[in-house]
Short mmCIF file of C-alpha atoms and ligand atoms in Angstrom, two decimals:
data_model
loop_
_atom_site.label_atom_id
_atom_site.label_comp_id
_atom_site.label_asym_id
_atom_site.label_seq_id
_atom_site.Cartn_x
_atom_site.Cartn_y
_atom_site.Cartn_z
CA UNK A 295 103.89 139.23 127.75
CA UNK A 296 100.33 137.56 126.99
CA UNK A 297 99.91 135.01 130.31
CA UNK A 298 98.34 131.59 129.53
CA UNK A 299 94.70 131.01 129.60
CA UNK A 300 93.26 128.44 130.98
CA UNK A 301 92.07 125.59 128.79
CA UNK A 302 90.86 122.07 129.26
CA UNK A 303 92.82 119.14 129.83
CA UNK A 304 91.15 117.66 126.28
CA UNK A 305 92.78 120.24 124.59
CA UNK A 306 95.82 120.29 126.47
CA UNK A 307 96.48 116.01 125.76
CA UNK A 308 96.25 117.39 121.98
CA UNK A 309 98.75 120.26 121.84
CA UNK A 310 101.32 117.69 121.32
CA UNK A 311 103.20 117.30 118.20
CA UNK A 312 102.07 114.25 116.85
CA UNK A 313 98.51 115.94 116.64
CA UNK A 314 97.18 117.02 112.95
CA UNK A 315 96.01 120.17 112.80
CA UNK A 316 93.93 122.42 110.73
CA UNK A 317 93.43 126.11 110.90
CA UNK A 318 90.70 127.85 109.54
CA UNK A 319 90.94 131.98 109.47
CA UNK A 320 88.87 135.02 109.00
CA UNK A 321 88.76 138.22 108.52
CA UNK A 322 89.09 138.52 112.67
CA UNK A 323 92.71 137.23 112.84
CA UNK A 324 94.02 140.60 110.75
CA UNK A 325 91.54 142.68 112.77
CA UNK A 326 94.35 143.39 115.32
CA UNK A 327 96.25 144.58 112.25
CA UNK A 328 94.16 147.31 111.71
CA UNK A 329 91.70 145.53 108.87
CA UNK A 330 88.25 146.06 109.16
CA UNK A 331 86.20 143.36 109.11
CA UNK A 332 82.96 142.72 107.04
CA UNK A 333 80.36 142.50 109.21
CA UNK A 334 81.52 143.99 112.14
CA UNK A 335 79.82 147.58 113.04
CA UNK A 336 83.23 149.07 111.34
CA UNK A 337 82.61 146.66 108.46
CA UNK A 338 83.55 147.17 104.75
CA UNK A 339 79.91 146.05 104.23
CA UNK A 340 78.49 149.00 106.82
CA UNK A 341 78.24 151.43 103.67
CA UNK A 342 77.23 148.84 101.12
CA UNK A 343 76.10 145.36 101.22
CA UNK A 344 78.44 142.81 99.90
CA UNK A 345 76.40 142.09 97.09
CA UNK A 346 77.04 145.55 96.03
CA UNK A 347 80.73 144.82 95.44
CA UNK A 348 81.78 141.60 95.74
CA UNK A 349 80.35 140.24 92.13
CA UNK A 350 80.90 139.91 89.14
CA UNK A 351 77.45 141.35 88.18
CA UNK A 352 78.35 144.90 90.23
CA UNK A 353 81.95 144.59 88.39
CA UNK A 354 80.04 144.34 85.36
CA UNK A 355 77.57 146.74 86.18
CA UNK A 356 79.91 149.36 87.94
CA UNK A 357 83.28 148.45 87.29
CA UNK A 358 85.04 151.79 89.06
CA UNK A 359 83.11 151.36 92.27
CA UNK A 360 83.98 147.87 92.60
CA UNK A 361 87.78 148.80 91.26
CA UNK A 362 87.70 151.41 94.07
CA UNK A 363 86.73 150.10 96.88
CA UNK A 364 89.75 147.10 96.63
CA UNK A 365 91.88 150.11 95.71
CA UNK A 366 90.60 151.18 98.93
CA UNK A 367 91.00 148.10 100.41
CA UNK A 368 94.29 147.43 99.11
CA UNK A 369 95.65 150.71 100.86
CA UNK A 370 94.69 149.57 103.78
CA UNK A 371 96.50 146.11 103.23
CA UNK A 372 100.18 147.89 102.22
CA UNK A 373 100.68 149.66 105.62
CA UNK A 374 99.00 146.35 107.88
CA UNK A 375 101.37 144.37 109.57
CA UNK A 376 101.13 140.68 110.64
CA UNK A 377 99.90 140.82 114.52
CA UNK A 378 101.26 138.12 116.98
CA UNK A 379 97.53 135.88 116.17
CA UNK A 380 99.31 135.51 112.88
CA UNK A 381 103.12 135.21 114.31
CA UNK A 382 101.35 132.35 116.42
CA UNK A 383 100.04 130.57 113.45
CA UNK A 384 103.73 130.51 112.16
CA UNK A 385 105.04 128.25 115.91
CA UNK A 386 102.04 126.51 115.14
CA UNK A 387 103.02 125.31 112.02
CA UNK A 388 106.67 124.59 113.14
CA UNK A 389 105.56 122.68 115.91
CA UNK A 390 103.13 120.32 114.89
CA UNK A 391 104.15 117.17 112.55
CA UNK A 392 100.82 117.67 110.55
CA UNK A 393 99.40 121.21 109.78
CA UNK A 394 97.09 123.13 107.47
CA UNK A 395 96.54 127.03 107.05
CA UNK A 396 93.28 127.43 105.53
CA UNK A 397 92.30 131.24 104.87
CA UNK A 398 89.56 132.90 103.60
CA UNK A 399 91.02 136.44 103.84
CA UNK A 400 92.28 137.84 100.87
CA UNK A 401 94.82 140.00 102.27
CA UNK A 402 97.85 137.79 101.92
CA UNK A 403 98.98 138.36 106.06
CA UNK A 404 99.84 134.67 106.59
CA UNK A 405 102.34 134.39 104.00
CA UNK A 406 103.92 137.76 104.88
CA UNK A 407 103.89 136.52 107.94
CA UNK A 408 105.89 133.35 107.04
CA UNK A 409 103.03 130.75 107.55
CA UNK A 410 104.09 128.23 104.22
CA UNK A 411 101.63 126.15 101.82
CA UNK A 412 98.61 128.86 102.88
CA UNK A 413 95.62 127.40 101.24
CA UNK A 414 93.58 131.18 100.19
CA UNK A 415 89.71 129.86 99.33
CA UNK A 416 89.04 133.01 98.35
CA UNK A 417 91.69 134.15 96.00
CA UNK A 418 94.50 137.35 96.89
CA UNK A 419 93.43 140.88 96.99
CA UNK A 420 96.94 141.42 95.47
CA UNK A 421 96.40 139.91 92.66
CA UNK A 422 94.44 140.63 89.27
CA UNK A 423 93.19 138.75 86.53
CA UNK A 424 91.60 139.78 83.33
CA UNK A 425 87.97 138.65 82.84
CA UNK A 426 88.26 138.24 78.50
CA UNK A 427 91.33 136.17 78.32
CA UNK A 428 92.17 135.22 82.21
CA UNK A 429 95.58 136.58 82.48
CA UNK A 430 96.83 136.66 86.20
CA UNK A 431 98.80 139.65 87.45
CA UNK A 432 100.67 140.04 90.19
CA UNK A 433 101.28 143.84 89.35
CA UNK A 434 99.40 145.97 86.94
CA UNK A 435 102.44 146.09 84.86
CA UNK A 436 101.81 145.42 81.52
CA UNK A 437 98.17 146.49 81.69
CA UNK A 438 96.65 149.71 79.99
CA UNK A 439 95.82 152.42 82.49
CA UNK A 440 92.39 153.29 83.27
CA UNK A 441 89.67 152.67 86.31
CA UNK A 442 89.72 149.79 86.09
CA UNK A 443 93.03 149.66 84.01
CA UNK A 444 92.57 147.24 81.02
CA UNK A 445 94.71 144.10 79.36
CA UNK A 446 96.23 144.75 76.09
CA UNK A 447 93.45 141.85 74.74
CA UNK A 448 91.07 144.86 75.87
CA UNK A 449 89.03 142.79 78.97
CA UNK A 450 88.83 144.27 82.06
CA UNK A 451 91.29 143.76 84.81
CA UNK A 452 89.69 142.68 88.30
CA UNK A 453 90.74 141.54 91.52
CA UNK A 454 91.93 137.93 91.54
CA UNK A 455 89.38 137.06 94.50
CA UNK A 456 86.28 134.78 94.33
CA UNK A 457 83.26 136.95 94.81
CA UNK A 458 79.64 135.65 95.96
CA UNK A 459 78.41 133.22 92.83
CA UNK A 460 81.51 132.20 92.13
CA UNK A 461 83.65 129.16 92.09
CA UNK A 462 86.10 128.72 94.97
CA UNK A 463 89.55 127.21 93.44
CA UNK A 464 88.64 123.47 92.80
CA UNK A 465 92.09 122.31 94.34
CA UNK A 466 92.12 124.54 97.16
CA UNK A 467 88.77 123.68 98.50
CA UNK A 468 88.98 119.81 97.98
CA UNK A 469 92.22 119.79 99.47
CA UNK A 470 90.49 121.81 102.88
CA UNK A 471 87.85 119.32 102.46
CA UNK A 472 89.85 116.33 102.88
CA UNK A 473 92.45 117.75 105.18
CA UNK A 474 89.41 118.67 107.52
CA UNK A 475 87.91 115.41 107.79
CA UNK A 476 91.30 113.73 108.15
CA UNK A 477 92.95 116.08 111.24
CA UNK A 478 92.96 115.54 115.12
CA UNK A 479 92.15 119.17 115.97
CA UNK A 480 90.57 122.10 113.97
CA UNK A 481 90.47 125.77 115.14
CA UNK A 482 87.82 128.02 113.72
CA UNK A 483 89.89 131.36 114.07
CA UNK A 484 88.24 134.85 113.28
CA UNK A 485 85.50 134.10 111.02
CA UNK A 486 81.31 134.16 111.84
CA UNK A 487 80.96 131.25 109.56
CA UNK A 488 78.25 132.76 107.37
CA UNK A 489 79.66 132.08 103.99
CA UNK A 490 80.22 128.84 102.21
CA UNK A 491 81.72 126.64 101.55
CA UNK A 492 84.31 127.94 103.99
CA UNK A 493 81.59 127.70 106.78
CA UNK A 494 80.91 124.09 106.05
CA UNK A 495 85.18 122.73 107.29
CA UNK A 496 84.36 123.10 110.91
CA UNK A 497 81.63 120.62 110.35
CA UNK A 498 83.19 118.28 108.29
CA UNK A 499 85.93 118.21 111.43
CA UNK A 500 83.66 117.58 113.60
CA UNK A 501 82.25 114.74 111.73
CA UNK A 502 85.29 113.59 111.02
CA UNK A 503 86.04 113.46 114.60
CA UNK A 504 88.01 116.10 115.00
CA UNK A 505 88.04 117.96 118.22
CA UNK A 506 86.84 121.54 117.30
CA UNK A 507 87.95 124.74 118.96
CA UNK A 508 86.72 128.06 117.82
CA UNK A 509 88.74 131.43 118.83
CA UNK A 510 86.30 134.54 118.49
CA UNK A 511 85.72 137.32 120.44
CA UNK A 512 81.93 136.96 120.40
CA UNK A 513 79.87 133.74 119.62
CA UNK A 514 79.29 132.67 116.02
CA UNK A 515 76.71 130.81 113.69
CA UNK A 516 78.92 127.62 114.82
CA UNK A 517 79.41 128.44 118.76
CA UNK A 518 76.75 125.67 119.14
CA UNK A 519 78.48 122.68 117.32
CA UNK A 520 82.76 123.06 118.52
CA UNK A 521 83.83 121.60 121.26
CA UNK A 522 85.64 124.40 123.04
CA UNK A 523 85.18 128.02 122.68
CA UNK A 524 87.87 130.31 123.88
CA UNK A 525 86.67 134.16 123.83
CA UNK A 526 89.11 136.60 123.25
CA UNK A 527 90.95 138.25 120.40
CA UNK A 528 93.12 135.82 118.48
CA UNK A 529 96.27 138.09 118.72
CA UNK A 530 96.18 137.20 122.68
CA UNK A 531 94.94 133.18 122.36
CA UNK A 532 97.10 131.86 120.12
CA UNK A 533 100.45 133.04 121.17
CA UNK A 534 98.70 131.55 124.97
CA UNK A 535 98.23 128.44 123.46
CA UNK A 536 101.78 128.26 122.47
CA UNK A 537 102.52 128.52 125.45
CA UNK A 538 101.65 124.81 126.06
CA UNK A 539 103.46 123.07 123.59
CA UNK A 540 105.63 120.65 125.06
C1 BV8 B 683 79.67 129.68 95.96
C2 BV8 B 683 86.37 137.54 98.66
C3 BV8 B 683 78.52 128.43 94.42
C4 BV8 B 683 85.94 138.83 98.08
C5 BV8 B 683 84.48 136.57 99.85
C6 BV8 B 683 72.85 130.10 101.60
C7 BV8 B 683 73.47 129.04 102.23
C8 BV8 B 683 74.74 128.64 101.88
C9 BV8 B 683 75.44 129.34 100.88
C10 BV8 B 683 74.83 130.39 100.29
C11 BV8 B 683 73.55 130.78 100.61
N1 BV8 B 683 73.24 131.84 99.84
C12 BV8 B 683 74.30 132.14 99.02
C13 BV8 B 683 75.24 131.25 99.27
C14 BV8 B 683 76.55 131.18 98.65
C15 BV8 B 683 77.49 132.24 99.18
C16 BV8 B 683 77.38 132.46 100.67
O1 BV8 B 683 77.91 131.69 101.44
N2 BV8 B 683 76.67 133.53 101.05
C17 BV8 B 683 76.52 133.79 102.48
C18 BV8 B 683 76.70 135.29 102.74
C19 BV8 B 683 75.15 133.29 102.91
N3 BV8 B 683 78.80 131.72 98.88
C20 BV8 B 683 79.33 131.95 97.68
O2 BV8 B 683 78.80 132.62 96.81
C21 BV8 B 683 80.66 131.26 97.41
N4 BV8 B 683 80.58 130.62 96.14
O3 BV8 B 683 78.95 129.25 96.81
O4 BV8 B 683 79.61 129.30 94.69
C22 BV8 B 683 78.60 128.03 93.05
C23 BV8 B 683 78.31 126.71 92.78
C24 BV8 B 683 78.33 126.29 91.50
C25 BV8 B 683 78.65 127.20 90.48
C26 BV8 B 683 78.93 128.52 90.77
C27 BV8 B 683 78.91 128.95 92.07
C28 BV8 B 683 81.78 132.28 97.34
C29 BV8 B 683 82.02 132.86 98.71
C30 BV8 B 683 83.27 133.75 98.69
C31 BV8 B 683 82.84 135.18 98.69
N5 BV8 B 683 84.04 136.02 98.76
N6 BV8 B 683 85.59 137.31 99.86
C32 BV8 B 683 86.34 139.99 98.97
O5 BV8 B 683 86.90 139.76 100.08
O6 BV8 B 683 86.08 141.11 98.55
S1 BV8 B 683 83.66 136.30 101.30
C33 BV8 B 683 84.19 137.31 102.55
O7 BV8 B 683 83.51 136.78 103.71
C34 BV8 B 683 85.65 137.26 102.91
O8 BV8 B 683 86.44 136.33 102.20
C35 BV8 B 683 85.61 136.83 104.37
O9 BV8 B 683 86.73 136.15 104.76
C36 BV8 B 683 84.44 135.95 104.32
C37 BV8 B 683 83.88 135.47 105.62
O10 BV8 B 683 83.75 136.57 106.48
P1 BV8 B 683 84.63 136.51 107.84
O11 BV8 B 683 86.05 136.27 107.45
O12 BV8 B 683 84.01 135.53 108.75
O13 BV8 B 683 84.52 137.99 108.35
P2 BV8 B 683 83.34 138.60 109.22
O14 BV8 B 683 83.53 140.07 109.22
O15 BV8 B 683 82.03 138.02 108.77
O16 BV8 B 683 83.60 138.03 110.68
C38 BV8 B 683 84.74 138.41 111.39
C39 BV8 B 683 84.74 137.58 112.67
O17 BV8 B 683 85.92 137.88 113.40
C40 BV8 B 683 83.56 137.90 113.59
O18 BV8 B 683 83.01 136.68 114.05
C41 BV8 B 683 84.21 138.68 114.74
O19 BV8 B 683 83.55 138.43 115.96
C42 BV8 B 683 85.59 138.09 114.74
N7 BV8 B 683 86.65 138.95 115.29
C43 BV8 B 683 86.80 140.30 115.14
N8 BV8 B 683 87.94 140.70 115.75
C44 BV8 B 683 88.53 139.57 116.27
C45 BV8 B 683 87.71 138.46 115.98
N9 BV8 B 683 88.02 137.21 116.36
C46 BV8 B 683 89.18 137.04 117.05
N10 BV8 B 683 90.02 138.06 117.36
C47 BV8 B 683 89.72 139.33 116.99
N11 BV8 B 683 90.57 140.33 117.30
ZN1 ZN B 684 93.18 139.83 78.67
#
């Protein structure tokens, strides 16, 4: 039974329903799943550096690598299950009258897990697209095999996830945009806010005058500018914080 840590009375006069609140993740909230992270010394990254893989010029330039390592990647996803950091997300968004699940993992846990309307800035791992004529697929049915396996228009088939250079999803990240400089309370969960624009919602919060809380189990590039820290693995905190809704 995780007890309850001990947290200010600011936060506490927020965790009430009538709050709106926005979540940001990282790769940190599945960590307790058994995902590695990126940059952590287990990191994906520790062998090669993201630049390697995640874009489109290393696709283009090595298109198996890049196929297998979210092949890789994607084995890893089909055994994970959702830990209770992510079971916590799912009270959270039952409790409070205004919430938003903003994600920049790419393994799909929050909706597994039952969390609704996840907003994914950085596309689905489980997902593929074909880079000639766009064509999303959710399974590689219908596609030619081969590493990578190709459309029938003959374009290769890659992983529907934004990779460094790229576009995030116009709707998604407008939509985190304004819902982050409209809410009461924003929690910077898992992530060491290096990339953009992702990095940039705690800020906008903050100016926004949000109060800003960031979950992490060491300090990040944004430990300086949120309001509260709590230290500690999200799969503890979060079901804690539960613990005080009313
Ligand atoms: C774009 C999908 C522009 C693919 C990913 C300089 C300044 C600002 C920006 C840039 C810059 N130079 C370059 C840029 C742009 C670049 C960027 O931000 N680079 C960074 C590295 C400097 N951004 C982009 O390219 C973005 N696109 O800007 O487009 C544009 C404009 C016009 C026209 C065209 C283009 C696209 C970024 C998206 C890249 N794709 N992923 C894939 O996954 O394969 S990013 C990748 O990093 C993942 O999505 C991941 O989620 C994300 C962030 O990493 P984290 O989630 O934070 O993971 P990390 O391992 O770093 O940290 C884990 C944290 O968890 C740690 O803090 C750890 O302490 C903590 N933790 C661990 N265990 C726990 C825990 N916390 C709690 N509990 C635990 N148990
Ligand atoms: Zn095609």
């Amino acid at each position: 039974m995780s007890k309850r840590i001990s947290i200010s009375d600011a936060l506490k006069s927020l965790l009430v329903k009538k709050t709106k609140v926005v979540v940001l993740t990282g790769a940190g909230i599945s960590a307790e799943s058994g995902v590695p992270t990126f940059r952590g010394e287990e990191g994906l990254w520790k062998k090669f550096r993201p630049e390697e893989l995640a874009t489109f010029d290393a696709f283009m330039a090595n298109p198996e690598l890049v196929w297998e390592w979210y092949e890789y990647r994607r084995k890893i996803i089909e055994e994970i299950k959702p830990n209770p950091g992510h079971l916590a997300l799912v009270d959270f968004q039952r409790y409070f009258d205004k919430f938003d699940l903003i994600t920049q993992n790419v393994d799909g846990l929050h909706r597994k897990t039952g969390s609704k309307n996840v907003i994914e800035l950085h596309g689905n791992i489980r997902r593929n697209k074909c880079i000639q004529c766009g064509k999303k697929y959710e399974s590689l049915e219908g596609t030619i095999d081969g590493i990578p396996p190709k459309c029938p228009c003959g374009g290769n088939i890659r992983p529907d996830v934004v990779w460094f250079g790229e576009m995030l999803p116009q709707d998604a990240i407008n939509y985190a945009f304004a819902v982050s400089s409209e809410c009461d309370l924003f929690f910077s969960v898992g992530t060491s806010a290096v990339v953009h624009p992702a990095a940039s919602l705690p800020l906008i919060a903050k100016r926004g005058g949000a109060y800003v809380m960031e979950v992490n189990i060491s300090p990040t590039e944004i430990s300086h500018i949120v309001d509260e820290s709590l230290l500690g693995k999200s799969g503890e905190i979060l079901p804690s914080l539960v613990k005080y809704f009313k």
